[in-house]
Coordinates of C-alpha atoms and ligand atoms in Angstrom, one line a residue:
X404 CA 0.0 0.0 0.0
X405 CA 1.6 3.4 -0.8
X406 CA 0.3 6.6 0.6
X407 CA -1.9 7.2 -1.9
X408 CA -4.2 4.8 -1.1
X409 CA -6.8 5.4 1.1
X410 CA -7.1 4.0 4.7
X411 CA -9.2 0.5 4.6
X412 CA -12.6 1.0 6.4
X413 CA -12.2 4.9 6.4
X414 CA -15.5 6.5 5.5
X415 CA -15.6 9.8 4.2
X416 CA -18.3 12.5 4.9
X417 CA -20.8 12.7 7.5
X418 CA -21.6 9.8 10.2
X419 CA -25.0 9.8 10.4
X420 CA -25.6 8.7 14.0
X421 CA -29.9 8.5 14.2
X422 CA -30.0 6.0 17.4
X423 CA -32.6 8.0 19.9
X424 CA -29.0 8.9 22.2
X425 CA -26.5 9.5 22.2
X426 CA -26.9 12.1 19.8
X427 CA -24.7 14.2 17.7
X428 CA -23.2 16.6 19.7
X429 CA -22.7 20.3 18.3
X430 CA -19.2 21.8 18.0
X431 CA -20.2 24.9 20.1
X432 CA -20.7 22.4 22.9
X433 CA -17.8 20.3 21.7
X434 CA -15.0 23.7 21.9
X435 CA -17.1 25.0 25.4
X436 CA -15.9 20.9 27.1
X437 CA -11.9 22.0 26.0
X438 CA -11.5 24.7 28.2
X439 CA -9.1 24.3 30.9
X440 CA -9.9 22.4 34.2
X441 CA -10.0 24.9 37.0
X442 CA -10.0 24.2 40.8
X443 CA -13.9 22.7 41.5
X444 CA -13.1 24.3 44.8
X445 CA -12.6 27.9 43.8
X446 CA -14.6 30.6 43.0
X447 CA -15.1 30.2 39.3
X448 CA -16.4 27.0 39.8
X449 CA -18.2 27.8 42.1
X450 CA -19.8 30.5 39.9
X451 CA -20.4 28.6 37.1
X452 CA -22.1 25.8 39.3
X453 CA -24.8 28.2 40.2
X454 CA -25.5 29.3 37.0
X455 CA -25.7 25.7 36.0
X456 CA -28.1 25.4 38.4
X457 CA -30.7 28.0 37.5
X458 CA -30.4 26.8 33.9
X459 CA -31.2 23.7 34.8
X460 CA -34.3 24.6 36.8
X461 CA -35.3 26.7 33.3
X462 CA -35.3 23.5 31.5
X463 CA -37.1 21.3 33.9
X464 CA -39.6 24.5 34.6
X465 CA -39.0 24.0 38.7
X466 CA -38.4 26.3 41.7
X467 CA -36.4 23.7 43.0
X468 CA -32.8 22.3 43.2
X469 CA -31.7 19.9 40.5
X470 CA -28.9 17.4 41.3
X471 CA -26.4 16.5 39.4
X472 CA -24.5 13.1 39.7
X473 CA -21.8 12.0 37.2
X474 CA -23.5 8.5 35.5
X475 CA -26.0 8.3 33.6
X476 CA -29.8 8.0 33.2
X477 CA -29.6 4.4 35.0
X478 CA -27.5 6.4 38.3
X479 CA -30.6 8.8 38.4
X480 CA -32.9 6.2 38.7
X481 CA -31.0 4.9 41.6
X482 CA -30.8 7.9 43.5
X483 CA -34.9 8.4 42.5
X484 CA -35.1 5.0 44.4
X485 CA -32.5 4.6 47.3
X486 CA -33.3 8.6 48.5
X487 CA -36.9 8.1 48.4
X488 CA -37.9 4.9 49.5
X489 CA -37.7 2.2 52.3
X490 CA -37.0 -1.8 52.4
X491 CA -40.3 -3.5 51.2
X492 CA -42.2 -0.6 50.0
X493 CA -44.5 -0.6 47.4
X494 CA -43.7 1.1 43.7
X495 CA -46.5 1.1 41.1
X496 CA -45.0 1.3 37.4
X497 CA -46.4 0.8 34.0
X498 CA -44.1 -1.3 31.7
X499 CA -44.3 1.0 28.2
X500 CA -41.1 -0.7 27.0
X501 CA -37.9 -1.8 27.9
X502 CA -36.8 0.9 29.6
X503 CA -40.0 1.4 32.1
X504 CA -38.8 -2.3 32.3
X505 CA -35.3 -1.5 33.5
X506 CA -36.0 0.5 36.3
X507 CA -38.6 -2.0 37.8
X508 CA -36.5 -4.3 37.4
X509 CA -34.1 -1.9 39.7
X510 CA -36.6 -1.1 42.3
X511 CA -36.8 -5.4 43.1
X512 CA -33.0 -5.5 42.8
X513 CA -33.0 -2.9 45.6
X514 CA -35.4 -5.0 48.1
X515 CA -38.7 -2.9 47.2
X516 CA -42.1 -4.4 46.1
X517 CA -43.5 -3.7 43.0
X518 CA -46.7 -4.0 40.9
X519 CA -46.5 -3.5 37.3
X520 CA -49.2 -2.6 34.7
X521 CA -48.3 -4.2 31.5
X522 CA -49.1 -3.0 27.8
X523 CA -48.6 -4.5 24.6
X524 CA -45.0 -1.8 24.5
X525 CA -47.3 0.0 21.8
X526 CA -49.0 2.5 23.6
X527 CA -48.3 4.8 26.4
X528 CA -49.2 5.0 29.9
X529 CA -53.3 4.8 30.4
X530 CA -54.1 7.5 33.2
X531 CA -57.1 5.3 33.8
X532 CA -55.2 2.3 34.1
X533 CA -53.3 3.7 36.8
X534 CA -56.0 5.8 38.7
X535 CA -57.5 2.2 39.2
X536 CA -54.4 0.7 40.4
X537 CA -54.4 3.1 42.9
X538 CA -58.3 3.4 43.7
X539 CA -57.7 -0.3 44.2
X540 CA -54.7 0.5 46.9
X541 CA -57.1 1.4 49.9
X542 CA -54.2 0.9 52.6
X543 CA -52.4 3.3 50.4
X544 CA -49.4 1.2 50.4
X545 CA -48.1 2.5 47.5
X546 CA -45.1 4.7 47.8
X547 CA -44.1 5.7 44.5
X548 CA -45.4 5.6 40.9
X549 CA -42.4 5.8 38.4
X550 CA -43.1 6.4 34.9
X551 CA -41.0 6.7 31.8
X552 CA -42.3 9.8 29.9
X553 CA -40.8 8.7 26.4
X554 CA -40.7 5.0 26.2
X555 CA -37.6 5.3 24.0
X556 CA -37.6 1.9 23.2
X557 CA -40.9 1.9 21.2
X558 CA -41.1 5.5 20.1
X559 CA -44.4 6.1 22.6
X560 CA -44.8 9.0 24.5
X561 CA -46.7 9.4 27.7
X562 CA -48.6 11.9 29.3
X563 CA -47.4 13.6 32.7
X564 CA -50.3 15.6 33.5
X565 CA -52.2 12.7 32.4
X566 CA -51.1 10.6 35.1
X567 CA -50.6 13.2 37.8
X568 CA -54.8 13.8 37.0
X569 CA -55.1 9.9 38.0
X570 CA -53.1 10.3 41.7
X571 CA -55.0 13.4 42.7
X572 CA -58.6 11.7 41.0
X573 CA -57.7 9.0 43.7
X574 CA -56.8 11.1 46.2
X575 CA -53.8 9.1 46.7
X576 CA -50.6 10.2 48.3
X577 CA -47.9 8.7 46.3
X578 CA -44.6 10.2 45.1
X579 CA -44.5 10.6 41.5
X580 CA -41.5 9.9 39.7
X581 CA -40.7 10.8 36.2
X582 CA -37.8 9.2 33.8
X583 CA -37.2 12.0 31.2
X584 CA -34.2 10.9 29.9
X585 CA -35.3 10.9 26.1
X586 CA -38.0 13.8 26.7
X587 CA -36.1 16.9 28.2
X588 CA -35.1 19.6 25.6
X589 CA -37.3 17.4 23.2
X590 CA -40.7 17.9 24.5
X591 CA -43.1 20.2 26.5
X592 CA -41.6 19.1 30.3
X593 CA -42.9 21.1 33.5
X594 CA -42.1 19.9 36.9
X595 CA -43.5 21.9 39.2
X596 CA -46.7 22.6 37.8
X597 CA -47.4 18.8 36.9
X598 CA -46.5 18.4 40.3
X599 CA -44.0 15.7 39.9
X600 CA -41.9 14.7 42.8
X601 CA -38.8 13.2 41.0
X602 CA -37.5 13.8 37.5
X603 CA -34.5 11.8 36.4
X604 CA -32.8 12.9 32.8
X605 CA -29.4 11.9 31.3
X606 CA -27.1 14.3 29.1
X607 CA -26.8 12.4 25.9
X608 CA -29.7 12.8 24.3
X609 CA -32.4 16.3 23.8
X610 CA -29.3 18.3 26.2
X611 CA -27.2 17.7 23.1
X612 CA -24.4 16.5 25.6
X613 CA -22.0 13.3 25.4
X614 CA -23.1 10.3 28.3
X615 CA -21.8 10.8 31.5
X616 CA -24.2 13.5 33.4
X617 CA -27.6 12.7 34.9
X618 CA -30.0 15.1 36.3
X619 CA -32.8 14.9 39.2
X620 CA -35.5 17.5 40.0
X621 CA -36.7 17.0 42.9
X622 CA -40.1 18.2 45.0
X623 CA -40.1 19.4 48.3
X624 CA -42.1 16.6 49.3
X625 CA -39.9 14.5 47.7
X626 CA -37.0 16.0 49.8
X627 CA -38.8 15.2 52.9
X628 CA -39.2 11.7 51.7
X629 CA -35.7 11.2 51.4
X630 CA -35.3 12.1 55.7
X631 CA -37.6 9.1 56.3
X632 CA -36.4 6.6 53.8
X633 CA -34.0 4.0 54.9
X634 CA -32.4 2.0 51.8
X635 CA -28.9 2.3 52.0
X636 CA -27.2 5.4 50.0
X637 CA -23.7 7.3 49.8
X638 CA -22.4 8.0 46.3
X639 CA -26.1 9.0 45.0
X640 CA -27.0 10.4 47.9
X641 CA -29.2 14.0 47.6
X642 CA -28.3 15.0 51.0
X643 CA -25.0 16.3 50.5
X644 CA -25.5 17.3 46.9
X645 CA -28.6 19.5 48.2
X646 CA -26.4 21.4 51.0
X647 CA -23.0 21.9 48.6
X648 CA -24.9 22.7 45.6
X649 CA -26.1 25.8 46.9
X650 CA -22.3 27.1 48.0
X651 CA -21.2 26.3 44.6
X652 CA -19.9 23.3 45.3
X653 CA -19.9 19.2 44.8
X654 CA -19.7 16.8 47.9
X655 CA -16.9 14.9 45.3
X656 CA -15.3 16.0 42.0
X657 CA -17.5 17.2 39.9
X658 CA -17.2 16.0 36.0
X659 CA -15.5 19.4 35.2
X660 CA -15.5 19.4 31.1
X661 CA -19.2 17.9 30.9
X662 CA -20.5 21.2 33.1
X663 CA -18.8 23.3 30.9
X664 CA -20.4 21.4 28.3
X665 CA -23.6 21.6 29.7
X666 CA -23.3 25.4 30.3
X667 CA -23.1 25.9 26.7
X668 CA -26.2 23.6 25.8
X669 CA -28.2 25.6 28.1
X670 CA -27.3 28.9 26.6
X671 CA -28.2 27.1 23.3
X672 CA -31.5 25.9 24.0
X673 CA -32.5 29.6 25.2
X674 CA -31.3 30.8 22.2
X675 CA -33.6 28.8 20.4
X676 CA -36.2 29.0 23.2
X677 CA -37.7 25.9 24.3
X678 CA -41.5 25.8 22.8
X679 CA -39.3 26.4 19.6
X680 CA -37.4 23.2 20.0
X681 CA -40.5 21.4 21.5
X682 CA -42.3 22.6 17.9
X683 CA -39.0 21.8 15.7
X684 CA -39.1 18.0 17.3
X685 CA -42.9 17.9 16.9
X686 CA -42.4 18.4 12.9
X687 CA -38.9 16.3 11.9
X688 CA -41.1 13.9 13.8
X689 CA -43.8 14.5 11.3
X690 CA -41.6 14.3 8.5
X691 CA -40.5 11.2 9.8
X692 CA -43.6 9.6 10.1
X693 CA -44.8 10.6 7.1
X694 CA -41.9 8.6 5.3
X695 CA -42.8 5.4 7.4
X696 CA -45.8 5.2 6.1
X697 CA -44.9 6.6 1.9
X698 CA -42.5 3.3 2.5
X699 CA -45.4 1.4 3.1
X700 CA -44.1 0.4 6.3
X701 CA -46.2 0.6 9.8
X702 CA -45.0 3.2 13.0
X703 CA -45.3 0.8 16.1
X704 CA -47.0 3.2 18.1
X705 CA -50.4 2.6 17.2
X706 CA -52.4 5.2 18.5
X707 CA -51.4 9.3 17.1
X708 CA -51.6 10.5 20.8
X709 CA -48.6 8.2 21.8
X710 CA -46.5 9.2 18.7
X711 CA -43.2 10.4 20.2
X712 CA -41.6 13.5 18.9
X713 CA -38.0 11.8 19.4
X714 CA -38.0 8.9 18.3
X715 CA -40.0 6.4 15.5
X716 CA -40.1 2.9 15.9
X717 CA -40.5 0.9 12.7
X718 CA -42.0 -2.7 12.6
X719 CA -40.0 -5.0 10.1
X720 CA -42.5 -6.6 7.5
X721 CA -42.6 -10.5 8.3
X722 CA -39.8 -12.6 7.2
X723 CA -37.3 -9.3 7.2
X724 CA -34.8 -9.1 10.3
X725 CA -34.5 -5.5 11.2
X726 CA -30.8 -6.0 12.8
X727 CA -29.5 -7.5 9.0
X728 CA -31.4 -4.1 7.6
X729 CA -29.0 -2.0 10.0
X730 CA -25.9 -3.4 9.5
X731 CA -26.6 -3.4 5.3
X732 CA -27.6 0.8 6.1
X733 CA -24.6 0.9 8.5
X734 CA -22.0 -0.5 5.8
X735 CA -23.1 0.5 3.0
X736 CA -24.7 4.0 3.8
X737 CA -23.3 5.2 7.6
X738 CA -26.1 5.5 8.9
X739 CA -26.3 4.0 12.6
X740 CA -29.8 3.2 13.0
X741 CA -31.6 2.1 16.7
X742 CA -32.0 -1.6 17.5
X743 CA -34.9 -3.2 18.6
X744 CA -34.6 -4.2 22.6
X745 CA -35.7 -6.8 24.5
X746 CA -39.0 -8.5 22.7
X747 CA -38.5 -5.9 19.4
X748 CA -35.1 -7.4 18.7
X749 CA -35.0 -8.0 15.0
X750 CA -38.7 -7.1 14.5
X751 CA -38.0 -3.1 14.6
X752 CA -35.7 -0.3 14.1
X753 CA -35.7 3.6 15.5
X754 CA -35.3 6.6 13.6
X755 CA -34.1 8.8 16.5
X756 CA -35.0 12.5 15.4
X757 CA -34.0 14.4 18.8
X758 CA -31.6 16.9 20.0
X759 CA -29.5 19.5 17.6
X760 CA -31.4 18.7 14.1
X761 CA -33.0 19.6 11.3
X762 CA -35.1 19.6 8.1
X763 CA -31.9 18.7 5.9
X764 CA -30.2 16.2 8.3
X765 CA -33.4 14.4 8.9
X766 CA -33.7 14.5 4.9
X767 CA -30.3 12.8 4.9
X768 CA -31.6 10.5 7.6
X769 CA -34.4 9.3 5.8
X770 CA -32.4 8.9 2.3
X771 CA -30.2 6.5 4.8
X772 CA -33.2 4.3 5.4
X773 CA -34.9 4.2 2.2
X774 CA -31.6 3.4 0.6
X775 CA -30.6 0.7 2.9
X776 CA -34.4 -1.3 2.9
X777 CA -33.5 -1.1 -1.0
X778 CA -29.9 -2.3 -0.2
X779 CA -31.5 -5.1 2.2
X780 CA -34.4 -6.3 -0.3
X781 CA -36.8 -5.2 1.9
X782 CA -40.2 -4.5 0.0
X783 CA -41.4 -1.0 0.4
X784 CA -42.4 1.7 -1.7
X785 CA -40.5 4.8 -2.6
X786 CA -42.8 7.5 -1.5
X787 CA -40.9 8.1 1.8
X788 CA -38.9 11.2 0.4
X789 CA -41.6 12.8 -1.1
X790 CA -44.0 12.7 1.9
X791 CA -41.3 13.8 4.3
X792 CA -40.6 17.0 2.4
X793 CA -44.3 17.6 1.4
X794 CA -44.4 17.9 5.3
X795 CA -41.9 20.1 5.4
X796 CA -42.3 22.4 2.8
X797 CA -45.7 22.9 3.7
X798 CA -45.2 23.8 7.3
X799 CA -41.9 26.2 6.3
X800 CA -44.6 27.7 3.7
X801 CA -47.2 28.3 6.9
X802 CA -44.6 29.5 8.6
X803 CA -43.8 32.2 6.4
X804 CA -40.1 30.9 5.7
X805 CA -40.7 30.4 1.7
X806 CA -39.7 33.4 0.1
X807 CA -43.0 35.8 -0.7
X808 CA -41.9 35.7 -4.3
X809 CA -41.8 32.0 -4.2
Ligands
LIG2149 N1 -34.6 5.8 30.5 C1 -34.8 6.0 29.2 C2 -36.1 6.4 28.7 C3 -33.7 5.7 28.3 O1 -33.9 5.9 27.0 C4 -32.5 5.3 28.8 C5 -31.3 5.0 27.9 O2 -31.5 5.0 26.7 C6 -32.4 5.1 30.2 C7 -33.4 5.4 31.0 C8 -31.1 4.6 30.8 O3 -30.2 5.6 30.8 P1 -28.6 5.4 30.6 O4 -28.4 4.5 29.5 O5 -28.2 6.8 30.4 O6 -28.2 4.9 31.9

């Protein structure tokens, strides 16, 4: 090989990475995470950490403290768990998907108790379904009810105020706790005023940040939860994170680079303004959809209210093997598609469409797909383009975008 030749497996251009998170993460963010480490004990730390801290509660819409742990979405859920809840208690959860899944599975890990409403993982959470779980709960036994407000493994959304309707319908006094870890900076998110007690979010997917950060909004109630519960907790621990915080400052050292990071992604998303970014996912998820079905192919959501502005789960036709159709768009086309999980290995795949994108990229996305299901022998028809951009040049023309000459 001389040096003319060019690297085996290098692929020029653009990576297209359309998994539902991590997601791509902008360069402003990118240059903000290479400034210098400073002391986390001094004063521009400590500066920085409050501002961090009232951007944060602008994003989750709360008066109150968010805490920040270094881990990720999984880590938040702990610390939802070990700081709010006793040995044995009860936890009432609704399994979406795999990832609702994941953290009851967590809760009986930890010693608590749980009881689980299932779904067919292609729907969201049925207010009514829980209001009679917890009409039906007369002892009030139930301590918690954790719900995953974008089942990311199924591309269906729930509803929060939904849900908070249902406890106070039932007059029952249960925490409720709120995975947003594929919802924040993606969709319409208010803490206080849907009166949720614990909101756990990770950085890697609508904050536009790499893995590594997770994030926890807590209630006041929830805060007083945390003096009586008794399962065992140090690292994730809100305690000390809600008395340093405050000052500036971290019980431990603080993942320096990723604040920064996440500094910068708040100044970007008020740039933008959130109901602008909430609107933005709303259509690319439109667009999206609207390709599913010019392929010919069926959205496994089935019902329109459930349909997630982040991410669109496709079901294979029969006899097609959804993981064979990635790795054929992955090869051939570099596009990283999602997998299916759990009981939707092989039988779907996810378009993610969250976090810092647009009309064109999700153009690209789509071209990806279409090109790889032809690539795969896949049968589908090859209206997916068209019906993607009819969406979106009809929504840029209502908008007032188009030029007025046009
Ligand atoms: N909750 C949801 C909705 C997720 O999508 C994920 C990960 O994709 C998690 C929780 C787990 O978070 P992490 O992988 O950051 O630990």
């Amino acid at each position: 090989m001389t040096a003319h030749h060019s690297q085996p497996g290098r692929k020029p251009g653009q990576h297209f990475l359309q998994i539902p998170g991590p997601t791509i993460v902008p360069g402003r963010i990118e240059q903000a995470m290479t400034a210098p480490i400073i002391d986390h004990r001094g004063p521009e730390f400590s500066a920085l950490t409050l501002r961090i801290g009232e951007g944060l509660k602008s994003i989750f819409k709360t008066e109150n403290p968010v805490v920040v742990f270094p881990g990720s979405g999984t880590g938040a859920w702990e610390a939802a768990l070990v700081n709010t809840m006793s040995a044995g208690e009860r936890v009432l959860t609704v399994e979406t998907g795999q990832f609702s899944l994941l953290w009851e599975t967590m809760a009986r890990k930890l010693g608590l108790d749980t009881q689980v409403i299932e779904t067919d993982w292609r729907t969201g959470v049925d207010a009514n379904a829980v209001e009679a779980a917890l009409n039906a709960d007369t002892d009030k036994t139930i301590k918690a009810v954790c719900i995953v407000h974008n089942e990311t493994a199924t591309g269906c959304r729930s509803w929060v105020e939904e849900i908070r309707a249902a406890l106070d319908a039932a007059k029952h006094p249960a925490l409720l706790m709120v995975d947003t870890v594929s919802s924040l900076g993606v969709m319409d998110y208010q803490h206080d005023s849907w009166g949720v007690d614990v909101t756990v979010c990770g950085s890697q997917k609508g904050m536009m940040l790499p893995p590594g950060l997770s994030f926890t909004a807590v209630s006041d109630k929830a805060i007083a939860a945390s003096k009586a519960a008794n399962l065992p907790r140090s690292y994730f621990s809100w305690d000390e994170m809600l008395v340093a915080n405050p000052k500036g400052f971290f019980p431990y050292t603080p993942a320096t680079s990723l604040l920064y990071g996440l500094e910068e992604a708040i100044k970007m998303m008020h740039e933008e303004g959130l109901d602008a970014i909430f609107a933005r996912h709303d259509l690319l998820a439109a667009g999206v959809r609207a390709a599913v079905e010019g392929w010919g192919l069926e959205i496994l959501c089935k019902d329109p209210k459930y349909y997630s502005p982040a991410v669109t789960a496709v079901k294979m036709p029969e006899g097609h093997d959804a993981d064979k159709f990635r790795k054929i768009a992955l090869d051939t086309y570099n596009i990283a598609l999602g997998t299916g999980l759990n009981r939707l290995a092989g039988k779907v795949f996810r378009i993610g469409h969250l976090a810092d994108t647009n009309q064109l990229t999700i153009m690209g996305a789509l071209a990806g797909v279409e090109l790889g299901l032809e690539a795969a022998g896949v049968p589908h028809e090859k209206n997916g383009l068209n019906a993607a951009m009819a969406v979106f040049a009809k929504a840029n023309k209502s908008a007032g975008i188009t030029s007025a000459a046009a």
